[in-house]
mmCIF file of C-alpha atoms and ligand atoms in Angstrom:
data_model
loop_
_atom_site.group_PDB
_atom_site.id
_atom_site.type_symbol
_atom_site.label_atom_id
_atom_site.label_comp_id
_atom_site.label_asym_id
_atom_site.label_seq_id
_atom_site.Cartn_x
_atom_site.Cartn_y
_atom_site.Cartn_z
ATOM 1 C CA MET A 1 2.819 155.830 210.553
ATOM 2 C CA ARG A 2 5.982 157.245 208.932
ATOM 3 C CA ASN A 3 8.332 154.882 207.107
ATOM 4 C CA ASP A 4 11.182 155.123 209.643
ATOM 5 C CA GLU A 5 8.726 154.578 212.497
ATOM 6 C CA ARG A 6 7.352 151.497 210.741
ATOM 7 C CA ILE A 7 10.841 150.049 210.277
ATOM 8 C CA GLU A 8 11.700 150.738 213.921
ATOM 9 C CA SER A 9 8.541 148.982 215.066
ATOM 10 C CA GLN A 10 9.297 145.995 212.791
ATOM 11 C CA ILE A 11 12.854 145.768 214.192
ATOM 12 C CA ASN A 12 11.486 145.835 217.731
ATOM 13 C CA LYS A 13 9.120 142.972 216.885
ATOM 14 C CA LEU A 14 11.925 140.996 215.262
ATOM 15 C CA GLU A 15 14.143 141.565 218.300
ATOM 16 C CA GLU A 16 11.373 140.222 220.504
ATOM 17 C CA LYS A 17 10.862 137.172 218.245
ATOM 18 C CA TYR A 18 14.548 136.189 218.153
ATOM 19 C CA LYS A 19 15.127 136.950 221.855
ATOM 20 C CA ASN A 20 12.265 134.594 222.737
ATOM 21 C CA SER A 21 14.080 131.734 221.043
ATOM 22 C CA GLY A 22 17.524 132.702 222.347
ATOM 23 C CA GLN A 23 18.724 134.002 218.951
ATOM 24 C CA ASP A 24 20.687 137.116 218.015
ATOM 25 C CA LEU A 25 18.773 139.438 215.648
ATOM 26 C CA SER A 26 21.928 141.121 214.333
ATOM 27 C CA SER A 27 23.296 137.802 212.990
ATOM 28 C CA TYR A 28 20.002 137.125 211.222
ATOM 29 C CA LEU A 29 20.075 140.625 209.678
ATOM 30 C CA ASP A 30 23.548 139.813 208.304
ATOM 31 C CA GLY A 31 22.073 136.641 206.801
ATOM 32 C CA LEU A 32 19.334 138.717 205.167
ATOM 33 C CA LEU A 33 21.956 141.057 203.721
ATOM 34 C CA TYR A 34 23.925 138.282 202.036
ATOM 35 C CA GLN A 35 20.958 136.113 200.981
ATOM 36 C CA LYS A 36 20.229 135.833 197.221
ATOM 37 C CA TYR A 37 16.863 136.980 195.865
ATOM 38 C CA LEU A 38 14.457 134.089 195.433
ATOM 39 C CA THR A 39 13.687 133.048 191.849
ATOM 40 C CA TYR A 40 10.655 131.266 190.439
ATOM 41 C CA TRP A 41 12.721 128.328 189.170
ATOM 42 C CA ASP A 42 14.409 127.727 192.525
ATOM 43 C CA TYR A 43 11.190 128.113 194.486
ATOM 44 C CA ILE A 44 9.344 125.373 192.601
ATOM 45 C CA HIS A 45 12.468 123.279 191.910
ATOM 46 C CA LEU A 46 11.769 123.517 188.211
ATOM 47 C CA ASP A 47 15.035 121.977 187.008
ATOM 48 C CA THR A 48 14.439 118.906 189.202
ATOM 49 C CA LEU A 49 10.837 118.650 188.058
ATOM 50 C CA LEU A 50 11.761 118.774 184.375
ATOM 51 C CA SER A 51 14.607 116.292 184.775
ATOM 52 C CA ILE A 52 12.537 113.322 185.941
ATOM 53 C CA GLN A 53 10.884 112.316 182.658
ATOM 54 C CA VAL A 54 13.216 109.500 181.686
ATOM 55 C CA PRO A 55 11.916 107.157 178.953
ATOM 56 C CA ARG A 56 13.165 103.567 178.756
ATOM 57 C CA THR A 57 12.705 103.357 174.949
ATOM 58 C CA HIS A 58 13.098 105.610 171.889
ATOM 59 C CA PHE A 59 9.347 105.916 171.222
ATOM 60 C CA PRO A 60 8.444 109.623 171.599
ATOM 61 C CA ASP A 61 4.981 108.891 173.039
ATOM 62 C CA GLU A 62 6.497 107.167 176.059
ATOM 63 C CA GLU A 63 7.299 110.615 177.438
ATOM 64 C CA ILE A 64 3.592 111.526 177.342
ATOM 65 C CA PHE A 65 2.846 108.323 179.272
ATOM 66 C CA ILE A 66 5.426 109.127 181.959
ATOM 67 C CA MET A 67 4.418 112.777 182.301
ATOM 68 C CA TYR A 68 0.712 112.102 182.568
ATOM 69 C CA HIS A 69 1.346 109.522 185.311
ATOM 70 C CA GLN A 70 3.454 112.089 187.152
ATOM 71 C CA ILE A 71 0.755 114.761 186.767
ATOM 72 C CA THR A 72 -1.799 112.270 188.124
ATOM 73 C CA GLU A 73 0.391 111.423 191.129
ATOM 74 C CA LEU A 74 0.661 115.152 191.925
ATOM 75 C CA TYR A 75 -3.136 115.452 191.835
ATOM 76 C CA PHE A 76 -3.339 112.348 194.067
ATOM 77 C CA LYS A 77 -1.024 114.190 196.459
ATOM 78 C CA LEU A 78 -3.362 117.220 196.418
ATOM 79 C CA ILE A 79 -6.311 114.920 197.175
ATOM 80 C CA LEU A 80 -4.449 113.288 200.075
ATOM 81 C CA HIS A 81 -3.473 116.737 201.372
ATOM 82 C CA GLU A 82 -7.175 117.599 201.783
ATOM 83 C CA GLN A 83 -8.122 114.138 203.059
ATOM 84 C CA LYS A 84 -5.509 114.310 205.838
ATOM 85 C CA GLN A 85 -6.903 117.655 207.001
ATOM 86 C CA ILE A 86 -10.429 116.223 207.226
ATOM 87 C CA VAL A 87 -9.164 113.171 209.122
ATOM 88 C CA GLU A 88 -7.217 115.331 211.596
ATOM 89 C CA ASP A 89 -9.943 117.952 212.079
ATOM 90 C CA ARG A 90 -11.600 118.097 215.485
ATOM 91 C CA SER A 91 -13.764 121.179 214.958
ATOM 92 C CA GLN A 92 -16.686 119.341 213.269
ATOM 93 C CA ASP A 93 -17.217 122.552 211.325
ATOM 94 C CA LEU A 94 -19.691 121.832 208.539
ATOM 95 C CA GLN A 95 -18.468 124.469 206.057
ATOM 96 C CA TYR A 96 -14.864 123.346 206.530
ATOM 97 C CA PHE A 97 -15.831 119.739 205.773
ATOM 98 C CA ILE A 98 -17.788 120.731 202.646
ATOM 99 C CA GLU A 99 -14.992 123.012 201.423
ATOM 100 C CA LYS A 100 -12.366 120.240 201.723
ATOM 101 C CA VAL A 101 -14.542 117.654 199.960
ATOM 102 C CA ASN A 102 -15.274 120.162 197.177
ATOM 103 C CA ARG A 103 -11.553 120.711 196.677
ATOM 104 C CA ILE A 104 -11.076 116.955 196.378
ATOM 105 C CA ASN A 105 -13.835 116.908 193.770
ATOM 106 C CA SER A 106 -12.247 119.674 191.739
ATOM 107 C CA TYR A 107 -8.968 117.698 191.626
ATOM 108 C CA PHE A 108 -10.789 114.537 190.553
ATOM 109 C CA LYS A 109 -12.688 116.492 187.878
ATOM 110 C CA ALA A 110 -9.406 117.784 186.462
ATOM 111 C CA LEU A 111 -8.120 114.195 186.271
ATOM 112 C CA ILE A 112 -11.320 112.849 184.729
ATOM 113 C CA SER A 113 -11.591 115.573 182.079
ATOM 114 C CA SER A 114 -7.905 115.307 181.112
ATOM 115 C CA PHE A 115 -7.804 111.521 180.739
ATOM 116 C CA GLY A 116 -8.296 111.924 176.966
ATOM 117 C CA ILE A 117 -4.529 112.642 176.910
ATOM 118 C CA MET A 118 -4.095 108.922 177.597
ATOM 119 C CA ILE A 119 -6.943 107.619 175.460
ATOM 120 C CA LYS A 120 -6.532 109.719 172.309
ATOM 121 C CA GLY A 121 -3.144 111.325 172.807
ATOM 122 C CA MET A 122 -0.770 108.442 172.061
ATOM 123 C CA GLU A 123 -0.242 106.162 169.059
ATOM 124 C CA ARG A 124 -1.469 102.640 169.830
ATOM 125 C CA GLU A 125 1.415 101.071 167.880
ATOM 126 C CA GLN A 126 4.009 102.962 169.925
ATOM 127 C CA PHE A 127 2.210 102.197 173.191
ATOM 128 C CA LEU A 128 2.062 98.445 172.515
ATOM 129 C CA ARG A 129 5.816 98.420 171.938
ATOM 130 C CA TYR A 130 7.211 100.633 174.691
ATOM 131 C CA ARG A 131 4.979 98.982 177.335
ATOM 132 C CA MET A 132 7.035 95.809 176.890
ATOM 133 C CA ALA A 133 10.031 97.686 178.325
ATOM 134 C CA LEU A 134 7.993 98.537 181.434
ATOM 135 C CA LEU A 135 7.070 95.016 182.597
ATOM 136 C CA PRO A 136 6.027 94.178 185.289
ATOM 137 C CA ALA A 137 5.345 97.779 186.407
ATOM 138 C CA SER A 138 1.714 98.927 186.414
ATOM 139 C CA GLY A 139 -0.354 101.858 187.703
ATOM 140 C CA PHE A 140 -1.748 99.105 189.919
ATOM 141 C CA GLN A 141 1.336 99.847 192.049
ATOM 142 C CA SER A 142 0.279 103.451 192.773
ATOM 143 C CA ALA A 143 0.528 103.649 196.577
ATOM 144 C CA GLN A 144 -1.143 107.061 196.667
ATOM 145 C CA TYR A 145 -4.225 105.621 194.923
ATOM 146 C CA ARG A 146 -4.447 102.998 197.684
ATOM 147 C CA MET A 147 -3.938 105.671 200.359
ATOM 148 C CA ILE A 148 -6.816 107.762 198.979
ATOM 149 C CA GLU A 149 -9.063 104.722 199.470
ATOM 150 C CA ILE A 150 -7.751 104.040 202.982
ATOM 151 C CA TYR A 151 -8.269 107.651 204.117
ATOM 152 C CA ALA A 152 -11.777 107.708 202.618
ATOM 153 C CA THR A 153 -13.476 104.670 204.139
ATOM 154 C CA PRO A 154 -13.048 101.862 206.713
ATOM 155 C CA LEU A 155 -11.157 98.826 205.393
ATOM 156 C CA GLU A 156 -14.260 96.604 205.587
ATOM 157 C CA ASN A 157 -15.690 98.633 202.674
ATOM 158 C CA LEU A 158 -12.593 97.813 200.600
ATOM 159 C CA VAL A 159 -12.800 94.056 201.148
ATOM 160 C CA HIS A 160 -13.359 92.145 197.897
ATOM 161 C CA HIS A 161 -17.106 92.083 197.175
ATOM 162 C CA THR A 162 -17.258 88.266 197.266
ATOM 163 C CA GLU A 163 -16.032 88.319 200.902
ATOM 164 C CA ARG A 164 -17.521 91.624 202.080
ATOM 165 C CA GLU A 165 -20.505 90.070 203.873
ATOM 166 C CA SER A 166 -18.207 87.900 206.002
ATOM 167 C CA PHE A 167 -16.035 90.755 207.302
ATOM 168 C CA SER A 168 -16.781 93.722 209.539
ATOM 169 C CA ASP A 169 -15.170 96.232 211.896
ATOM 170 C CA LYS A 170 -14.874 93.334 214.374
ATOM 171 C CA ASN A 171 -12.001 91.946 212.300
ATOM 172 C CA SER A 172 -8.488 93.233 212.860
ATOM 173 C CA ILE A 173 -6.932 95.726 210.437
ATOM 174 C CA GLU A 174 -4.455 93.023 209.370
ATOM 175 C CA GLU A 175 -7.255 90.537 208.575
ATOM 176 C CA LEU A 176 -9.208 93.128 206.608
ATOM 177 C CA PHE A 177 -6.123 94.313 204.745
ATOM 178 C CA GLU A 178 -5.412 90.761 203.566
ATOM 179 C CA GLN A 179 -8.898 90.647 201.981
ATOM 180 C CA ILE A 180 -8.635 93.996 200.185
ATOM 181 C CA TYR A 181 -10.113 93.880 196.667
ATOM 182 C CA TRP A 182 -6.975 94.668 194.676
ATOM 183 C CA LYS A 183 -5.046 91.730 196.151
ATOM 184 C CA LYS A 184 -7.633 89.299 194.753
ATOM 185 C CA GLY A 185 -7.504 91.050 191.383
ATOM 186 C CA ALA A 186 -3.807 90.255 191.071
ATOM 187 C CA THR A 187 -3.926 86.666 192.343
ATOM 188 C CA ASP A 188 -4.447 83.538 190.261
ATOM 189 C CA LEU A 189 -7.622 82.203 191.855
ATOM 190 C CA THR A 190 -6.926 78.552 191.018
ATOM 191 C CA THR A 191 -3.276 78.369 192.151
ATOM 192 C CA GLY A 192 -3.426 81.203 194.743
ATOM 193 C CA GLU A 193 -0.202 82.570 193.238
ATOM 194 C CA LYS A 194 0.200 86.371 193.425
ATOM 195 C CA THR A 195 1.503 88.258 190.379
ATOM 196 C CA LEU A 196 5.039 89.646 190.574
ATOM 197 C CA THR A 197 3.527 93.147 190.311
ATOM 198 C CA LEU A 198 1.544 92.506 193.504
ATOM 199 C CA LYS A 199 4.417 90.780 195.347
ATOM 200 C CA GLN A 200 6.729 93.736 194.696
ATOM 201 C CA PHE A 201 4.074 96.242 195.723
ATOM 202 C CA GLU A 202 3.345 94.361 198.958
ATOM 203 C CA PHE A 203 7.036 94.122 199.831
ATOM 204 C CA ARG A 204 7.539 97.856 199.335
ATOM 205 C CA TYR A 205 4.319 99.286 200.796
ATOM 206 C CA THR A 206 2.550 96.848 203.195
ATOM 207 C CA PRO A 207 4.105 98.299 206.390
ATOM 208 C CA ARG A 208 3.213 101.851 205.351
ATOM 209 C CA LEU A 209 -0.348 101.041 204.260
ATOM 210 C CA LEU A 210 -0.956 99.073 207.463
ATOM 211 C CA ARG A 211 0.394 101.935 209.571
ATOM 212 C CA ILE A 212 -1.985 104.391 207.877
ATOM 213 C CA SER A 213 -4.915 101.939 208.159
ATOM 214 C CA ASN A 214 -4.302 101.617 211.897
ATOM 215 C CA GLN A 215 -3.895 105.357 212.274
ATOM 216 C CA VAL A 216 -7.283 106.127 210.632
ATOM 217 C CA LYS A 217 -9.079 103.093 212.104
ATOM 218 C CA LYS A 218 -11.759 105.330 213.625
ATOM 219 C CA SER A 219 -11.226 108.550 211.712
ATOM 220 C CA THR A 220 -11.589 107.957 207.968
ATOM 221 C CA ILE A 221 -13.629 110.541 206.082
ATOM 222 C CA TYR A 222 -16.663 108.257 206.406
ATOM 223 C CA HIS A 223 -16.155 108.010 210.200
ATOM 224 C CA LYS A 224 -15.788 111.797 210.362
ATOM 225 C CA TYR A 225 -19.094 112.171 208.542
ATOM 226 C CA LEU A 226 -20.890 109.643 210.791
ATOM 227 C CA GLN A 227 -19.509 111.342 213.917
ATOM 228 C CA LEU A 228 -21.010 114.736 212.976
ATOM 229 C CA PRO A 229 -24.044 116.038 214.898
ATOM 230 C CA GLU A 230 -27.296 114.894 213.270
ATOM 231 C CA GLU A 231 -28.226 118.287 211.765
ATOM 232 C CA HIS A 232 -24.836 118.416 209.986
ATOM 233 C CA ARG A 233 -25.143 114.809 208.823
ATOM 234 C CA LYS A 234 -28.436 115.687 207.143
ATOM 235 C CA ASN A 235 -26.990 118.720 205.372
ATOM 236 C CA GLU A 236 -27.853 118.402 201.688
ATOM 237 C CA GLN A 237 -24.765 120.152 200.382
ATOM 238 C CA LEU A 238 -22.446 117.893 202.406
ATOM 239 C CA ILE A 239 -24.266 114.751 201.245
ATOM 240 C CA LYS A 240 -24.145 115.954 197.624
ATOM 241 C CA SER A 241 -20.401 116.693 197.841
ATOM 242 C CA LEU A 242 -19.604 113.341 199.463
ATOM 243 C CA LYS A 243 -21.637 111.413 196.884
ATOM 244 C CA GLU A 244 -19.873 113.339 194.149
ATOM 245 C CA MET A 245 -16.517 112.363 195.634
ATOM 246 C CA ASP A 246 -17.554 108.709 195.789
ATOM 247 C CA VAL A 247 -18.722 108.696 192.171
ATOM 248 C CA ASN A 248 -15.627 110.587 190.981
ATOM 249 C CA ALA A 249 -13.240 108.220 192.764
ATOM 250 C CA ASN A 250 -15.073 104.945 192.221
ATOM 251 C CA VAL A 251 -16.979 105.332 188.952
ATOM 252 C CA ASN A 252 -15.964 108.287 186.777
ATOM 253 C CA TRP A 253 -12.169 108.080 187.087
ATOM 254 C CA PRO A 254 -12.178 104.248 186.841
ATOM 255 C CA LEU A 255 -14.394 104.465 183.730
ATOM 256 C CA MET A 256 -12.093 106.962 181.993
ATOM 257 C CA HIS A 257 -9.111 104.829 182.973
ATOM 258 C CA MET A 258 -10.823 101.690 181.714
ATOM 259 C CA GLY A 259 -11.403 103.508 178.420
ATOM 260 C CA SER A 260 -7.636 103.610 177.943
ATOM 261 C CA ALA A 261 -7.345 99.864 178.623
ATOM 262 C CA TYR A 262 -10.031 99.217 175.977
ATOM 263 C CA ARG A 263 -8.340 101.535 173.481
ATOM 264 C CA TYR A 264 -4.913 99.887 173.773
ATOM 265 C CA LEU A 265 -5.443 96.370 175.065
ATOM 266 C CA ALA A 266 -8.764 95.140 173.634
ATOM 267 C CA LYS A 267 -8.665 93.224 170.371
ATOM 268 C CA GLU A 268 -11.412 91.576 168.344
ATOM 269 C CA ASN A 269 -10.467 87.990 169.197
ATOM 270 C CA LYS A 270 -7.815 88.035 171.890
ATOM 271 C CA GLU A 271 -6.972 90.593 174.562
ATOM 272 C CA VAL A 272 -3.457 91.960 175.067
ATOM 273 C CA ASP A 273 -2.188 91.025 178.544
ATOM 274 C CA ALA A 274 -1.973 93.842 181.100
ATOM 275 C CA THR A 275 1.525 94.684 182.381
ATOM 276 C CA GLY A 276 0.365 94.036 185.953
ATOM 277 C CA GLY A 277 -0.952 90.587 185.027
ATOM 278 C CA THR A 278 -4.559 91.100 186.156
ATOM 279 C CA ASN A 279 -7.507 89.849 184.183
ATOM 280 C CA TRP A 280 -8.173 93.528 183.467
ATOM 281 C CA LYS A 281 -11.622 93.110 181.869
ATOM 282 C CA ASP A 282 -12.878 91.636 185.156
ATOM 283 C CA PHE A 283 -10.721 93.773 187.432
ATOM 284 C CA LEU A 284 -11.233 97.327 186.161
ATOM 285 C CA PRO A 285 -15.043 97.763 185.803
ATOM 286 C CA PRO A 286 -16.415 99.711 188.783
ATOM 287 C CA SER A 287 -19.682 97.749 188.663
ATOM 288 C CA PHE A 288 -17.716 94.520 189.275
ATOM 289 C CA GLN A 289 -15.598 95.816 192.162
ATOM 290 C CA LYS A 290 -18.428 97.842 193.752
ATOM 291 C CA ILE A 291 -16.121 99.960 195.861
ATOM 292 C CA ILE A 292 -18.326 102.505 197.653
ATOM 293 C CA PHE A 293 -16.791 104.828 200.237
ATOM 294 C CA PHE A 294 -19.985 106.111 201.891
ATOM 295 C CA PRO A 295 -22.569 103.317 201.453
ATOM 296 C CA THR A 296 -25.345 104.633 203.740
ATOM 297 C CA LEU A 297 -25.776 107.739 201.567
ATOM 298 C CA TYR A 298 -27.413 105.727 198.782
ATOM 299 C CA SER A 299 -30.751 104.098 198.049
ATOM 300 C CA GLU A 300 -30.958 100.344 197.351
ATOM 301 C CA ASN A 301 -31.375 101.117 193.680
ATOM 302 C CA GLU A 302 -28.320 103.383 193.576
ATOM 303 C CA LEU A 303 -26.266 100.643 195.243
ATOM 304 C CA ASP A 304 -27.563 97.994 192.809
ATOM 305 C CA THR A 305 -26.765 100.027 189.714
ATOM 306 C CA TRP A 306 -23.367 101.273 190.925
ATOM 307 C CA GLY A 307 -21.103 101.954 187.917
ATOM 308 C CA LYS A 308 -23.518 100.247 185.533
ATOM 309 C CA GLN A 309 -23.192 102.978 182.887
ATOM 310 C CA TRP A 310 -20.126 101.231 181.450
ATOM 311 C CA VAL A 311 -22.246 98.201 180.572
ATOM 312 C CA ASP A 312 -24.463 100.442 178.448
ATOM 313 C CA HIS A 313 -21.444 102.147 177.010
ATOM 314 C CA ILE A 314 -19.769 98.904 175.924
ATOM 315 C CA PHE A 315 -22.802 96.784 175.014
ATOM 316 C CA ASN A 316 -25.395 99.432 174.005
ATOM 317 C CA PRO A 317 -23.347 102.353 172.691
ATOM 318 C CA ALA A 318 -26.466 103.853 171.070
ATOM 319 C CA LYS A 319 -28.264 104.188 174.427
ATOM 320 C CA LYS A 320 -27.814 107.584 176.064
ATOM 321 C CA ARG A 321 -25.689 107.523 179.234
HETATM 322 C C1 HEM B 401 -2.661 104.008 178.323
HETATM 323 C C2 HEM B 401 -2.973 104.256 179.559
HETATM 324 C C3 HEM B 401 -3.264 103.190 180.582
HETATM 325 C C4 HEM B 401 -3.550 101.860 180.420
HETATM 326 C C5 HEM B 401 -3.710 101.082 179.126
HETATM 327 C C6 HEM B 401 -3.719 101.311 181.747
HETATM 328 C C7 HEM B 401 -4.008 99.985 182.000
HETATM 329 C C8 HEM B 401 -4.196 99.454 183.250
HETATM 330 C C9 HEM B 401 -4.522 98.068 183.521
HETATM 331 C C10 HEM B 401 -4.705 96.990 182.474
HETATM 332 C C11 HEM B 401 -4.646 97.932 184.860
HETATM 333 C C12 HEM B 401 -4.979 96.638 185.636
HETATM 334 C C13 HEM B 401 -3.774 96.199 186.413
HETATM 335 C C14 HEM B 401 -2.747 95.485 185.555
HETATM 336 O O1 HEM B 401 -2.892 94.275 185.397
HETATM 337 O O2 HEM B 401 -1.807 96.130 185.081
HETATM 338 C C15 HEM B 401 -4.401 99.221 185.443
HETATM 339 C C16 HEM B 401 -4.486 99.498 186.794
HETATM 340 C C17 HEM B 401 -4.308 100.747 187.322
HETATM 341 N N1 HEM B 401 -3.829 101.855 186.666
HETATM 342 FE FE1 HEM B 401 -3.689 102.084 184.672
HETATM 343 N N2 HEM B 401 -3.547 102.291 182.676
HETATM 344 C C18 HEM B 401 -3.261 103.466 182.002
HETATM 345 C C19 HEM B 401 -3.003 104.689 182.557
HETATM 346 C C20 HEM B 401 -2.976 104.953 183.907
HETATM 347 C C21 HEM B 401 -2.685 106.222 184.491
HETATM 348 C C22 HEM B 401 -2.340 107.516 183.739
HETATM 349 C C23 HEM B 401 -2.742 106.082 185.832
HETATM 350 C C24 HEM B 401 -2.461 107.158 186.824
HETATM 351 C C25 HEM B 401 -1.762 106.966 187.915
HETATM 352 C C26 HEM B 401 -3.108 104.703 186.101
HETATM 353 C C27 HEM B 401 -3.311 104.156 187.347
HETATM 354 C C28 HEM B 401 -3.778 102.885 187.567
HETATM 355 C C29 HEM B 401 -4.253 102.426 188.869
HETATM 356 C C30 HEM B 401 -4.361 103.251 190.137
HETATM 357 C C31 HEM B 401 -4.604 101.089 188.702
HETATM 358 C C32 HEM B 401 -5.241 100.186 189.753
HETATM 359 C C33 HEM B 401 -6.770 100.339 189.624
HETATM 360 C C34 HEM B 401 -7.561 99.568 190.672
HETATM 361 O O3 HEM B 401 -7.011 98.882 191.520
HETATM 362 O O4 HEM B 401 -8.827 99.651 190.634
HETATM 363 N N3 HEM B 401 -3.238 104.046 184.906
HETATM 364 N N4 HEM B 401 -4.119 100.120 184.447
#
C-alpha cells in the first residue's frame, strides 16, 4: 500500500471511530496538531516521584529508609496488580494462572534479594536516632501488605494460630477479621489494650480491608486454585509456583525483614522497643505466626516445620540452612 493510500485508510478508520461516539474528527485532528510531544519525564511523572522522599531528621541514612519503603510499596502494588487479575479471571486457563503466579514470584524475589539494602546499607547509630522521630509509625501499617494476604487466602487462614482451630468459613467476615493474626500481635494480652499504631491503622483502613475481604470471600487465589478442574489442580508446575509464592510471602520475605529487626533492635541484654509497639521477637518469626496461604499443598511434615530455618539460623548458625 502506498503512503498516501495508507493515510487515507487511517483517516477513514478514525472518522468511523469518532462518528460512532458522536465526535467530530476534524476537532480531534486540531488537538493533535497543537499537542506537545510526550517526554519521558512527564510520562512517568518523574518530578513527582523524586519529590516525595522527605526526611523528618538530618540523618542522611533516613532517606535510604524512606526510599526503600517506597520501592517496596511499588513492588507490593505490582503483586496486587497480578493478584487482582487472578481473582477476576473466569477463564480457568492453566497457563494464565501459572504465568501470573510466576510474575508475583519474580517481584517477591526482587524484594527478598534486595533486602540487604536495609540490613547492611544503613548505619545502626543513625537508624536508632532517626527512628525516634517516626514514632508511632511502623511498616506494620502497610495496607498493601495486608491486602496481599487478603487476596491470597480466605480469612480463616489468617486468624491468629492460637484461635485458628475455633474459626472456619462458617464465621462471618467481620468475626474472622477481628481475629486476624496481626491484631493480636499489637495488643497487650493482659490488659487487652491495642497499641496506638494498631488503633490508627484500624481507623484508617478497616472499612477498606473489610470491603475487599467481602469482595473476595469466594474468589481468593486459593479459592481460584481449588475451583480449577482436577487435572489442572494436579498440575505440577502450578503447585510448584503456588508453593513458591507461599514460601516467598510467608517465610523468605519475613525472614529477611526479621534480619533487619535483629540487626538494629537486638541487644545483648535488653531489646530496643519496636516503633509499632509489638513484642517483635514473638511477632515477626514466620514459624510462630504460621501463616500459610495454600495449606492443602503441603505434607504434615512441611506444615510442622514451616519457617523453622530461622531457628537454626539464630540458635545454630553453624548448621547449614
Ligand atoms: C531497618 C529496617 C526495618 C526494621 C528494623 C523493621 C522493623 C519492624 C518491626 C520491629 C516490626 C514489628 C511491628 C512493630 O512493632 O513495629 C515490623 C513490622 C513490619 N514491617 Fe518492618 N522493619 C524494617 C523495614 C521494613 C521495610 C523496608 C518494609 C517494607 C514495607 C517493612 C514492612 C513491615 C511490615 C509489612 C510489617 C508487618 C509484618 C507482619 O505483620 O507480619 N519493614 N518491622
